Short mmCIF file of C-alpha atoms and ligand atoms in Angstrom, two decimals:
data_model
loop_
_atom_site.label_atom_id
_atom_site.label_comp_id
_atom_site.label_asym_id
_atom_site.label_seq_id
_atom_site.Cartn_x
_atom_site.Cartn_y
_atom_site.Cartn_z
CA MET A 22 10.15 -66.64 11.29
CA CYS A 23 6.91 -67.49 9.61
CA GLY A 24 5.21 -67.11 6.27
CA VAL A 25 1.69 -65.98 5.43
CA ILE A 26 -0.41 -66.21 2.32
CA GLY A 27 -3.89 -64.94 1.44
CA ILE A 28 -6.03 -65.76 -1.60
CA TYR A 29 -9.16 -63.81 -2.41
CA GLY A 30 -11.66 -64.49 -5.17
CA HIS A 31 -10.33 -67.70 -6.72
CA PRO A 32 -12.52 -70.84 -6.88
CA GLU A 33 -9.58 -73.00 -5.76
CA ALA A 34 -8.40 -70.73 -2.97
CA ALA A 35 -7.20 -73.48 -0.61
CA ASN A 36 -5.28 -75.24 -3.40
CA LEU A 37 -3.50 -72.00 -4.30
CA ALA A 38 -2.76 -71.29 -0.64
CA TYR A 39 -1.30 -74.80 -0.36
CA LEU A 40 0.97 -74.29 -3.36
CA GLY A 41 2.01 -70.85 -2.11
CA LEU A 42 2.87 -72.31 1.29
CA HIS A 43 5.23 -74.75 -0.44
CA ALA A 44 7.15 -71.74 -1.76
CA LEU A 45 7.20 -70.22 1.74
CA GLN A 46 8.23 -73.42 3.51
CA HIS A 47 11.74 -72.06 4.21
CA ARG A 48 10.11 -69.45 6.49
CA GLY A 49 8.87 -72.09 8.93
CA GLN A 50 9.00 -75.85 9.16
CA GLU A 51 7.31 -76.58 12.48
CA SER A 52 3.65 -76.37 11.55
CA ALA A 53 1.39 -75.22 8.76
CA GLY A 54 -2.27 -74.47 8.29
CA ILE A 55 -4.96 -73.15 5.96
CA VAL A 56 -8.35 -71.63 6.76
CA SER A 57 -10.84 -71.26 3.92
CA SER A 58 -14.22 -69.59 3.63
CA ASP A 59 -17.10 -70.41 1.33
CA GLY A 60 -18.88 -67.19 2.31
CA GLU A 61 -20.73 -68.81 5.20
CA HIS A 62 -18.32 -70.92 7.20
CA LEU A 63 -14.62 -70.93 7.99
CA ARG A 64 -12.94 -74.32 7.87
CA TRP A 65 -9.45 -75.05 9.03
CA VAL A 66 -6.66 -77.59 8.84
CA ARG A 67 -3.51 -77.01 10.84
CA GLU A 68 -0.93 -79.38 12.15
CA MET A 69 2.69 -79.88 13.09
CA GLY A 70 4.93 -80.81 10.17
CA HIS A 71 5.72 -79.76 6.62
CA VAL A 72 3.21 -78.46 4.08
CA GLY A 73 3.63 -81.46 1.79
CA GLU A 74 2.93 -83.93 4.61
CA ILE A 75 -0.05 -82.15 6.15
CA PHE A 76 -2.19 -81.38 3.12
CA THR A 77 -3.44 -84.48 1.37
CA GLN A 78 -5.86 -84.14 -1.53
CA ASP A 79 -8.66 -85.21 0.73
CA ARG A 80 -7.87 -82.54 3.29
CA LEU A 81 -7.67 -79.84 0.67
CA ARG A 82 -11.06 -80.95 -0.65
CA ARG A 83 -12.46 -80.29 2.80
CA LEU A 84 -11.43 -76.62 2.49
CA PRO A 85 -13.93 -75.26 -0.04
CA GLY A 86 -14.49 -71.62 -0.92
CA SER A 87 -12.92 -68.81 -2.87
CA PHE A 88 -11.13 -67.18 0.08
CA ALA A 89 -8.27 -68.70 2.07
CA ILE A 90 -5.37 -67.71 4.29
CA GLY A 91 -2.41 -69.92 5.16
CA HIS A 92 0.60 -69.98 7.44
CA VAL A 93 3.90 -71.77 7.98
CA ARG A 94 5.36 -71.45 11.46
CA TYR A 95 8.73 -71.39 13.10
CA SER A 96 8.13 -70.42 16.71
CA THR A 97 9.68 -67.28 18.09
CA THR A 98 7.20 -66.44 20.86
CA GLY A 99 5.27 -69.41 22.23
CA ASP A 100 6.20 -73.06 22.28
CA SER A 101 6.59 -75.27 19.29
CA ALA A 102 3.34 -77.14 19.81
CA SER A 103 0.24 -77.94 17.83
CA LYS A 104 -1.87 -75.60 19.93
CA ASN A 105 0.22 -72.72 18.59
CA ALA A 106 -0.10 -73.70 14.92
CA GLN A 107 -1.70 -71.04 12.75
CA PRO A 108 -3.98 -69.72 11.35
CA ILE A 109 -5.76 -69.42 14.70
CA ALA A 110 -9.54 -69.39 14.17
CA VAL A 111 -12.21 -68.34 16.68
CA ASP A 112 -15.89 -67.59 16.97
CA TYR A 113 -16.71 -64.31 18.68
CA SER A 114 -19.70 -61.97 18.88
CA GLY A 115 -18.99 -60.61 15.38
CA GLY A 116 -18.82 -64.04 13.68
CA SER A 117 -15.86 -66.28 12.81
CA LEU A 118 -12.36 -64.93 12.39
CA ALA A 119 -8.98 -66.43 11.52
CA ILE A 120 -5.55 -64.83 11.79
CA ALA A 121 -2.11 -65.67 10.34
CA HIS A 122 0.88 -63.69 11.64
CA ASN A 123 4.50 -63.23 10.65
CA GLY A 124 6.55 -61.16 13.07
CA ASN A 125 6.78 -60.75 16.80
CA LEU A 126 4.93 -58.41 19.14
CA VAL A 127 7.12 -56.86 21.80
CA ASN A 128 4.32 -55.99 24.26
CA ALA A 129 2.23 -59.18 23.94
CA ALA A 130 3.05 -60.48 27.43
CA GLU A 131 2.04 -57.21 29.01
CA LEU A 132 -1.23 -57.09 27.03
CA ARG A 133 -1.95 -60.71 27.78
CA ALA A 134 -1.46 -60.22 31.52
CA ARG A 135 -3.91 -57.33 31.41
CA LEU A 136 -6.46 -59.32 29.39
CA GLU A 137 -6.16 -62.31 31.72
CA ASP A 138 -6.69 -60.08 34.73
CA GLY A 139 -9.92 -58.99 33.01
CA GLY A 140 -11.02 -62.62 32.70
CA SER A 141 -9.82 -63.58 29.21
CA ILE A 142 -9.02 -67.24 28.64
CA PHE A 143 -6.16 -67.99 26.24
CA GLN A 144 -5.85 -71.18 24.24
CA THR A 145 -2.29 -70.76 23.01
CA THR A 146 1.01 -69.34 24.24
CA SER A 147 1.56 -67.44 21.00
CA ASP A 148 1.67 -63.64 20.94
CA THR A 149 -0.76 -63.65 18.00
CA GLU A 150 -3.78 -64.67 20.08
CA VAL A 151 -3.63 -61.33 21.90
CA ILE A 152 -4.70 -59.61 18.68
CA LEU A 153 -7.86 -61.74 18.45
CA HIS A 154 -8.81 -60.88 22.03
CA LEU A 155 -8.33 -57.19 21.37
CA ILE A 156 -10.50 -57.42 18.24
CA ALA A 157 -13.25 -59.28 20.10
CA ARG A 158 -13.27 -56.63 22.84
CA SER A 159 -13.11 -53.62 20.52
CA ARG A 160 -16.08 -51.27 20.60
CA GLU A 161 -15.68 -50.32 16.95
CA GLY A 162 -18.39 -51.39 14.53
CA SER A 163 -16.91 -52.84 11.31
CA LEU A 164 -14.27 -55.57 11.23
CA PRO A 165 -11.60 -53.36 9.59
CA ASP A 166 -12.18 -50.73 12.31
CA ARG A 167 -11.95 -53.38 15.03
CA VAL A 168 -8.71 -54.72 13.55
CA ALA A 169 -7.20 -51.23 13.35
CA ASP A 170 -8.33 -50.49 16.91
CA ALA A 171 -6.72 -53.71 18.18
CA LEU A 172 -3.46 -53.12 16.32
CA ARG A 173 -3.08 -49.62 17.72
CA ALA A 174 -2.53 -51.31 21.10
CA VAL A 175 0.24 -53.65 19.95
CA ARG A 176 3.87 -52.84 19.28
CA GLY A 177 6.28 -54.85 17.21
CA ALA A 178 6.47 -56.54 13.85
CA TYR A 179 3.42 -57.87 12.09
CA SER A 180 2.54 -58.91 8.59
CA LEU A 181 -0.99 -60.21 9.06
CA ALA A 182 -3.76 -61.94 7.15
CA PHE A 183 -7.29 -62.10 8.62
CA LEU A 184 -10.21 -64.03 7.20
CA SER A 185 -13.88 -63.73 8.18
CA GLU A 186 -16.75 -65.44 6.40
CA SER A 187 -16.83 -62.80 3.68
CA MET A 188 -13.80 -60.57 4.07
CA MET A 189 -10.01 -60.83 3.94
CA ILE A 190 -7.96 -58.14 5.67
CA ILE A 191 -4.21 -57.77 5.21
CA VAL A 192 -2.07 -55.49 7.39
CA ARG A 193 1.62 -54.62 7.53
CA ASP A 194 3.02 -52.90 10.61
CA PRO A 195 3.87 -49.18 10.33
CA MET A 196 7.62 -49.87 10.10
CA GLY A 197 7.22 -52.62 7.51
CA ILE A 198 9.62 -54.85 9.41
CA ARG A 199 8.55 -58.15 7.81
CA PRO A 200 7.94 -58.32 4.06
CA LEU A 201 4.49 -58.62 2.47
CA SER A 202 3.57 -58.32 -1.19
CA LEU A 203 0.45 -58.09 -3.31
CA GLY A 204 -0.08 -60.11 -6.47
CA LYS A 205 -2.84 -60.83 -8.93
CA HIS A 206 -3.67 -64.27 -10.21
CA SER A 207 -3.44 -64.68 -13.97
CA LYS A 208 -7.01 -65.99 -14.14
CA LYS A 209 -8.92 -64.72 -11.13
CA GLY A 210 -8.48 -63.06 -7.77
CA TRP A 211 -5.86 -61.52 -5.55
CA VAL A 212 -2.89 -63.04 -3.77
CA VAL A 213 -0.94 -61.70 -0.82
CA ALA A 214 2.25 -63.42 0.34
CA SER A 215 5.21 -62.91 2.64
CA GLU A 216 7.53 -63.33 -0.34
CA THR A 217 7.19 -62.86 -4.07
CA CYS A 218 8.58 -66.35 -4.76
CA ALA A 219 5.08 -67.64 -3.87
CA PHE A 220 3.59 -65.72 -6.81
CA ASP A 221 5.82 -67.41 -9.37
CA LEU A 222 4.71 -70.86 -8.28
CA ILE A 223 0.97 -70.15 -8.52
CA GLU A 224 1.20 -68.07 -11.70
CA ALA A 225 0.28 -64.82 -10.06
CA SER A 226 1.95 -61.60 -11.11
CA PHE A 227 3.60 -59.28 -8.65
CA VAL A 228 1.65 -56.03 -8.27
CA ARG A 229 3.55 -54.20 -5.51
CA ASP A 230 4.81 -54.44 -1.95
CA ILE A 231 2.19 -53.70 0.66
CA GLU A 232 3.30 -50.46 2.21
CA PRO A 233 4.32 -50.12 5.84
CA GLY A 234 1.19 -49.26 7.85
CA GLU A 235 -1.16 -50.21 5.00
CA MET A 236 -4.36 -52.19 5.47
CA LEU A 237 -5.98 -53.90 2.48
CA ILE A 238 -9.62 -54.90 2.70
CA PHE A 239 -11.02 -57.46 0.25
CA ASP A 240 -14.77 -57.99 0.16
CA LYS A 241 -17.70 -58.18 -2.27
CA ASP A 242 -16.97 -54.59 -3.34
CA GLY A 243 -13.41 -55.46 -4.42
CA MET A 244 -10.19 -54.27 -2.80
CA ARG A 245 -9.61 -51.01 -0.96
CA ARG A 246 -6.70 -49.65 1.06
CA VAL A 247 -6.54 -47.58 4.22
CA PHE A 248 -3.71 -46.31 6.40
CA PRO A 249 -5.08 -46.51 9.94
CA PHE A 250 -1.86 -45.82 11.85
CA MET A 251 0.42 -42.84 12.43
CA THR A 252 3.11 -42.72 9.76
CA GLU A 253 6.51 -43.98 10.91
CA LYS A 254 9.90 -44.28 9.32
CA PRO A 255 10.24 -47.72 7.69
CA TYR A 256 12.63 -50.24 9.22
CA ARG A 257 12.66 -53.26 6.95
CA CYS A 258 14.50 -56.27 8.39
CA VAL A 259 17.98 -56.43 6.88
CA PHE A 260 18.29 -60.12 7.78
CA GLU A 261 15.63 -61.02 5.21
CA TRP A 262 18.17 -60.09 2.52
CA VAL A 263 21.13 -61.59 4.39
CA TYR A 264 19.69 -65.03 5.14
CA PHE A 265 16.02 -65.51 5.61
CA ALA A 266 14.19 -64.73 2.36
CA ARG A 267 14.54 -66.95 -0.67
CA PRO A 268 17.02 -65.64 -3.27
CA ASP A 269 14.32 -65.65 -5.97
CA SER A 270 12.22 -63.15 -3.98
CA THR A 271 12.22 -59.39 -4.34
CA ILE A 272 11.72 -57.17 -1.28
CA ALA A 273 11.25 -53.41 -1.54
CA GLY A 274 12.18 -53.57 -5.20
CA GLN A 275 15.45 -55.28 -4.32
CA SER A 276 16.25 -58.78 -5.57
CA VAL A 277 17.42 -60.91 -2.66
CA TYR A 278 19.85 -62.79 -4.92
CA GLN A 279 21.42 -59.62 -6.31
CA ALA A 280 21.71 -58.06 -2.86
CA ARG A 281 23.54 -61.18 -1.63
CA GLU A 282 25.84 -61.17 -4.62
CA ARG A 283 26.69 -57.53 -3.93
CA MET A 284 27.40 -58.39 -0.28
CA GLY A 285 29.90 -60.99 -1.52
CA ARG A 286 31.52 -58.51 -3.91
CA ARG A 287 31.95 -55.94 -1.16
CA LEU A 288 33.32 -58.60 1.16
CA ALA A 289 35.99 -59.41 -1.44
CA VAL A 290 36.98 -55.73 -1.52
CA GLU A 291 36.97 -55.38 2.27
CA TYR A 292 38.71 -58.72 3.02
CA PRO A 293 40.78 -59.97 0.08
CA VAL A 294 43.11 -62.94 0.56
CA PRO A 295 45.41 -64.91 -1.76
CA ALA A 296 43.63 -68.21 -2.38
CA ASP A 297 42.95 -70.96 -4.94
CA VAL A 298 39.18 -71.41 -4.68
CA VAL A 299 36.06 -69.75 -3.26
CA ILE A 300 33.38 -72.09 -1.95
CA PRO A 301 29.98 -71.38 -0.35
CA VAL A 302 28.37 -72.96 2.65
CA PRO A 303 25.28 -74.15 0.75
CA ASP A 304 22.68 -72.77 0.45
CA SER A 305 22.99 -69.79 2.78
CA GLY A 306 26.36 -68.61 1.42
CA THR A 307 25.94 -69.40 -2.29
CA ALA A 308 25.01 -66.03 -3.82
CA ALA A 309 27.57 -64.16 -1.69
CA ALA A 310 30.30 -66.68 -2.62
CA ILE A 311 29.52 -66.13 -6.32
CA GLY A 312 29.89 -62.37 -5.72
CA TYR A 313 33.17 -62.88 -3.83
CA ALA A 314 34.59 -65.08 -6.60
CA ARG A 315 33.55 -62.66 -9.38
CA GLU A 316 34.98 -59.63 -7.63
CA SER A 317 38.24 -61.31 -6.59
CA GLY A 318 38.74 -63.16 -9.87
CA LEU A 319 39.23 -66.42 -7.95
CA PRO A 320 37.60 -69.61 -9.25
CA PHE A 321 34.29 -70.65 -7.69
CA GLY A 322 33.91 -74.27 -6.60
CA GLN A 323 31.37 -76.48 -4.89
CA GLY A 324 33.51 -77.71 -2.04
CA LEU A 325 30.59 -78.77 0.13
CA MET A 326 27.54 -80.76 -0.93
CA ARG A 327 24.29 -80.39 0.91
CA SER A 328 21.76 -83.12 1.45
CA HIS A 329 18.28 -81.79 0.77
CA TYR A 330 16.60 -84.58 2.65
CA VAL A 331 17.70 -83.60 6.14
CA GLY A 332 15.52 -81.32 8.19
CA ARG A 333 16.59 -80.02 11.52
CA THR A 334 18.68 -82.51 13.43
CA PHE A 335 17.97 -83.21 17.05
CA ILE A 336 20.21 -86.16 17.78
CA GLU A 337 23.90 -85.84 18.51
CA PRO A 338 24.40 -89.51 19.27
CA SER A 339 27.80 -89.99 20.84
CA GLU A 340 31.41 -88.99 20.91
CA SER A 341 32.17 -91.75 18.43
CA ILE A 342 30.27 -89.99 15.63
CA ARG A 343 31.26 -86.42 16.34
CA HIS A 344 29.77 -83.53 14.37
CA PHE A 345 26.94 -85.81 13.37
CA GLY A 346 24.47 -82.98 12.75
CA VAL A 347 26.62 -81.06 10.30
CA LYS A 348 27.83 -84.26 8.62
CA LEU A 349 24.26 -85.27 7.90
CA LYS A 350 23.67 -82.01 6.10
CA LEU A 351 27.03 -81.27 4.48
CA SER A 352 29.86 -83.31 3.05
CA PRO A 353 33.19 -82.18 1.57
CA VAL A 354 34.25 -82.63 -2.06
CA ARG A 355 37.91 -83.64 -1.70
CA GLU A 356 38.73 -82.95 -5.33
CA VAL A 357 37.85 -79.27 -4.83
CA LEU A 358 39.57 -78.85 -1.47
CA ALA A 359 42.69 -81.04 -1.19
CA GLY A 360 45.91 -79.06 -1.17
CA LYS A 361 44.06 -75.76 -1.77
CA ARG A 362 43.92 -72.40 -0.06
CA VAL A 363 40.15 -72.17 0.41
CA VAL A 364 37.93 -69.13 0.96
CA VAL A 365 34.65 -70.34 2.47
CA VAL A 366 31.72 -67.92 2.45
CA ASP A 367 28.65 -68.05 4.72
CA ASP A 368 26.00 -65.47 5.53
CA SER A 369 26.33 -65.29 9.31
CA ILE A 370 27.83 -66.77 12.44
CA VAL A 371 25.37 -67.18 15.28
CA ARG A 372 26.80 -69.44 17.99
CA GLY A 373 29.90 -70.36 16.01
CA THR A 374 29.40 -74.11 16.31
CA THR A 375 28.40 -74.72 12.68
CA SER A 376 31.35 -72.75 11.33
CA SER A 377 33.87 -74.60 13.48
CA LYS A 378 32.50 -77.97 12.33
CA ILE A 379 32.52 -76.90 8.69
CA ILE A 380 36.09 -75.65 8.91
CA GLY A 381 37.14 -78.92 10.56
CA MET A 382 35.46 -80.78 7.69
CA ILE A 383 37.25 -78.69 5.02
CA ARG A 384 40.61 -79.22 6.71
CA GLY A 385 39.83 -82.93 7.04
CA ALA A 386 39.43 -83.02 3.25
CA GLY A 387 43.01 -81.79 2.87
CA ALA A 388 42.66 -77.99 2.47
CA ARG A 389 45.96 -76.20 3.07
CA GLU A 390 44.42 -72.96 4.39
CA VAL A 391 40.83 -72.04 5.27
CA HIS A 392 39.75 -68.38 5.19
CA LEU A 393 36.24 -67.74 6.48
CA ARG A 394 34.30 -64.81 5.03
CA ILE A 395 30.90 -63.76 6.37
CA SER A 396 28.59 -61.66 4.22
CA SER A 397 27.13 -59.71 7.16
CA PRO A 398 28.58 -58.01 10.25
CA PRO A 399 29.04 -59.83 13.57
CA THR A 400 25.65 -60.84 15.02
CA VAL A 401 25.86 -58.97 18.31
CA GLY A 402 22.23 -58.80 19.41
CA PRO A 403 19.07 -60.90 19.34
CA CYS A 404 16.10 -60.13 17.10
CA HIS A 405 12.95 -58.97 18.92
CA TYR A 406 10.85 -58.80 15.79
CA GLY A 407 10.49 -62.32 14.54
CA ILE A 408 13.81 -63.87 13.54
CA ASP A 409 14.73 -66.81 15.72
CA THR A 410 18.08 -65.86 17.22
CA PRO A 411 19.26 -67.09 20.60
CA ASP A 412 19.71 -64.82 23.62
CA ARG A 413 22.59 -62.40 23.58
CA ASP A 414 24.75 -64.68 25.80
CA ALA A 415 24.68 -67.43 23.15
CA LEU A 416 25.79 -65.10 20.32
CA ILE A 417 29.52 -65.61 19.99
CA ALA A 418 30.08 -62.08 18.64
CA SER A 419 28.33 -60.41 21.58
CA ALA A 420 31.27 -61.13 23.87
CA HIS A 421 34.21 -62.01 21.60
CA THR A 422 36.44 -60.15 19.18
CA VAL A 423 36.84 -61.19 15.55
CA GLU A 424 40.30 -62.59 16.41
CA GLU A 425 38.84 -64.69 19.22
CA ILE A 426 36.06 -65.97 16.96
CA CYS A 427 38.61 -66.80 14.27
CA ARG A 428 40.54 -68.87 16.77
CA PHE A 429 37.38 -70.56 18.07
CA VAL A 430 36.20 -71.65 14.62
CA GLY A 431 39.73 -72.69 13.64
CA ALA A 432 40.09 -70.52 10.52
CA ASP A 433 43.36 -69.05 9.20
CA SER A 434 41.60 -65.72 8.81
CA LEU A 435 38.11 -64.34 9.34
CA GLY A 436 36.50 -61.31 7.71
CA TYR A 437 32.98 -59.97 8.29
CA LEU A 438 31.27 -57.54 5.91
CA SER A 439 31.09 -54.07 7.49
CA LEU A 440 27.73 -52.57 8.45
CA GLY A 441 28.28 -49.82 5.89
CA GLY A 442 29.04 -52.44 3.25
CA LEU A 443 25.89 -54.35 4.12
CA ARG A 444 23.68 -51.27 4.01
CA ALA A 445 25.17 -50.23 0.69
CA SER A 446 24.53 -53.71 -0.75
CA ILE A 447 20.81 -53.29 -0.12
CA ASP A 448 20.08 -50.38 -2.32
CA CYS A 449 16.66 -50.02 -0.75
CA VAL A 450 14.05 -47.75 -2.31
CA GLY A 451 16.72 -45.18 -3.09
CA SER A 452 16.57 -43.48 0.31
CA THR A 453 19.71 -41.70 1.39
CA ASP A 454 19.20 -41.54 5.14
CA GLU A 455 21.67 -43.26 7.44
CA HIS A 456 19.80 -46.54 7.74
CA ARG A 457 18.19 -46.60 4.29
CA GLY A 458 15.01 -47.59 6.09
CA LEU A 459 16.53 -50.81 7.42
CA CYS A 460 16.36 -52.46 10.85
CA ASP A 461 19.81 -53.88 11.58
CA GLY A 462 19.48 -54.21 15.36
CA CYS A 463 21.08 -57.70 15.34
CA PHE A 464 24.24 -56.15 13.86
CA SER A 465 24.18 -52.63 15.34
CA ASN A 466 22.41 -53.09 18.69
CA SER A 467 20.26 -50.17 17.64
CA TYR A 468 16.61 -51.21 17.75
CA PRO A 469 13.73 -49.20 16.28
CA ILE A 470 11.11 -50.36 18.82
CA ALA A 471 11.87 -50.44 22.53
CA VAL A 472 11.31 -53.86 24.01
CA ALA A 473 9.13 -53.97 27.11
CA PRO A 474 10.72 -55.58 30.16
CA PRO A 475 9.49 -59.16 30.49
CA VAL A 476 6.15 -59.50 32.24
CA HIS A 477 5.51 -62.75 34.01
CA SER A 478 2.48 -64.08 32.21
CA ARG A 479 0.64 -67.16 33.31
CA GLN A 480 1.75 -70.16 31.31
CA LEU A 481 -0.65 -72.78 30.08
CA ARG A 482 -0.54 -75.87 32.27
CA LEU A 483 -2.74 -78.03 30.10
CA ILE A 484 -0.65 -80.48 28.15
CA SER A 485 -1.97 -82.24 25.08
CA ALA A 486 -0.62 -85.77 25.02
P1 AMP B 522 26.01 -71.19 14.23
O1 AMP B 522 26.58 -72.52 14.44
O2 AMP B 522 24.99 -70.91 15.34
O3 AMP B 522 27.02 -70.10 14.15
O4 AMP B 522 25.17 -71.23 12.89
C1 AMP B 522 25.44 -70.43 11.80
C2 AMP B 522 24.63 -70.92 10.64
O5 AMP B 522 23.24 -70.80 10.92
C3 AMP B 522 24.88 -70.14 9.36
O6 AMP B 522 25.17 -71.07 8.34
C4 AMP B 522 23.60 -69.40 9.06
O7 AMP B 522 23.27 -69.48 7.71
C5 AMP B 522 22.57 -70.12 9.87
N1 AMP B 522 21.61 -69.19 10.51
C6 AMP B 522 21.73 -67.88 10.72
N2 AMP B 522 20.67 -67.38 11.36
C7 AMP B 522 19.83 -68.41 11.56
C8 AMP B 522 18.56 -68.55 12.17
N3 AMP B 522 17.94 -67.50 12.70
N4 AMP B 522 17.99 -69.78 12.19
C9 AMP B 522 18.62 -70.85 11.67
N5 AMP B 522 19.83 -70.77 11.08
C10 AMP B 522 20.44 -69.57 11.02
#
């Protein structure tokens, strides 16, 4: 769960990267960073925190140049710590190089153990640093060839932006698991971003998705594309459409908002129920709840209000203020709920704790019945490719039936969208094969890339205080 952005050939590259990172903030809230190049030197700023807090005007002024890459991070592999903030920048025999990565490598621990046995010294615990070591050790001549050589050794999901003094390289893994799109700025230069919503903010126009396995090279000669890997069947992450991407983004030609609305419509067909009002869990369930209401003909209401000023909550103070975390974020609208038969729509159930608190809150506001509808299938497996899901044991649906989950969350009924319904809602690139080019391992337990057994890699013992 991360976002990347790259700007090439614009005099205010760092400023544009900063604005683009604002639009990608939902992809990672732990740390953010920008590396810029003025053609001679790379300069970086990266820190823990949100984009708006980290980048003051003064800091942005210290990032001159017409090339920049940026990153927002939500850790999947590696600790949440400032040493793991990206872009990571290094000096090596070929010059300076920075990398920003969205995705997760499944063989990073194995590669790292091998590199460490050969004497490599790592500065981070993130899987991304492995790629830099492989590039530095490559015997290829040009930077694009070194990058391709390094990436042939890694397996997993990667949407990557590299920046050297004079070149930006963008790569998407051969399965295209994480999204990555190309845009053009209305005045000058190229933009690459994890999601198209970043283009709208900086007045860039969408050109196309970067294709699975494609490498784009930007340098003084302009932009060129190469396909350095063996062709593979695409497996775009289905969860981007379900939850992760912003509804105003388009992935593989498919509007995230419209896909979610279709999921809600199909859910209404698969799990209808007599009720008085359909409400979303904001914001994750909103588009699907609109679809459910339209298809069922039931009125749509805002039965829960969300505070936009709460980040992630870490304190659960005491028994006396139970459900503190959820209460900080959501509060019920009694006028919508009291005496009603309520359908509440959310995108997914992970551990089940949020849903049970929300249902308690809706009942507390006087609802007569609460019917929970989920616009994706039961989450039965973890993601190995960059979405932060807990281990299988913590996923309520990995070991419990729908009836058991319904009882646990305290709903009168529970309906999950079927896998077929989900796939059909994402009318991806018109393919007719069974998966429509989608990775849905978290729902199907069928994973496109085998995950290497865990290798015990040496952990960093240095602690920054
Ligand atoms: P839970 O209490 O674990 O069942 O939380 C379910 C809620 O978490 C739903 O409202 C989802 O929108 C949201 N959610 C789903 N996947 C993730 C994720 N990977 N990270 C954070 N929140 C998530």
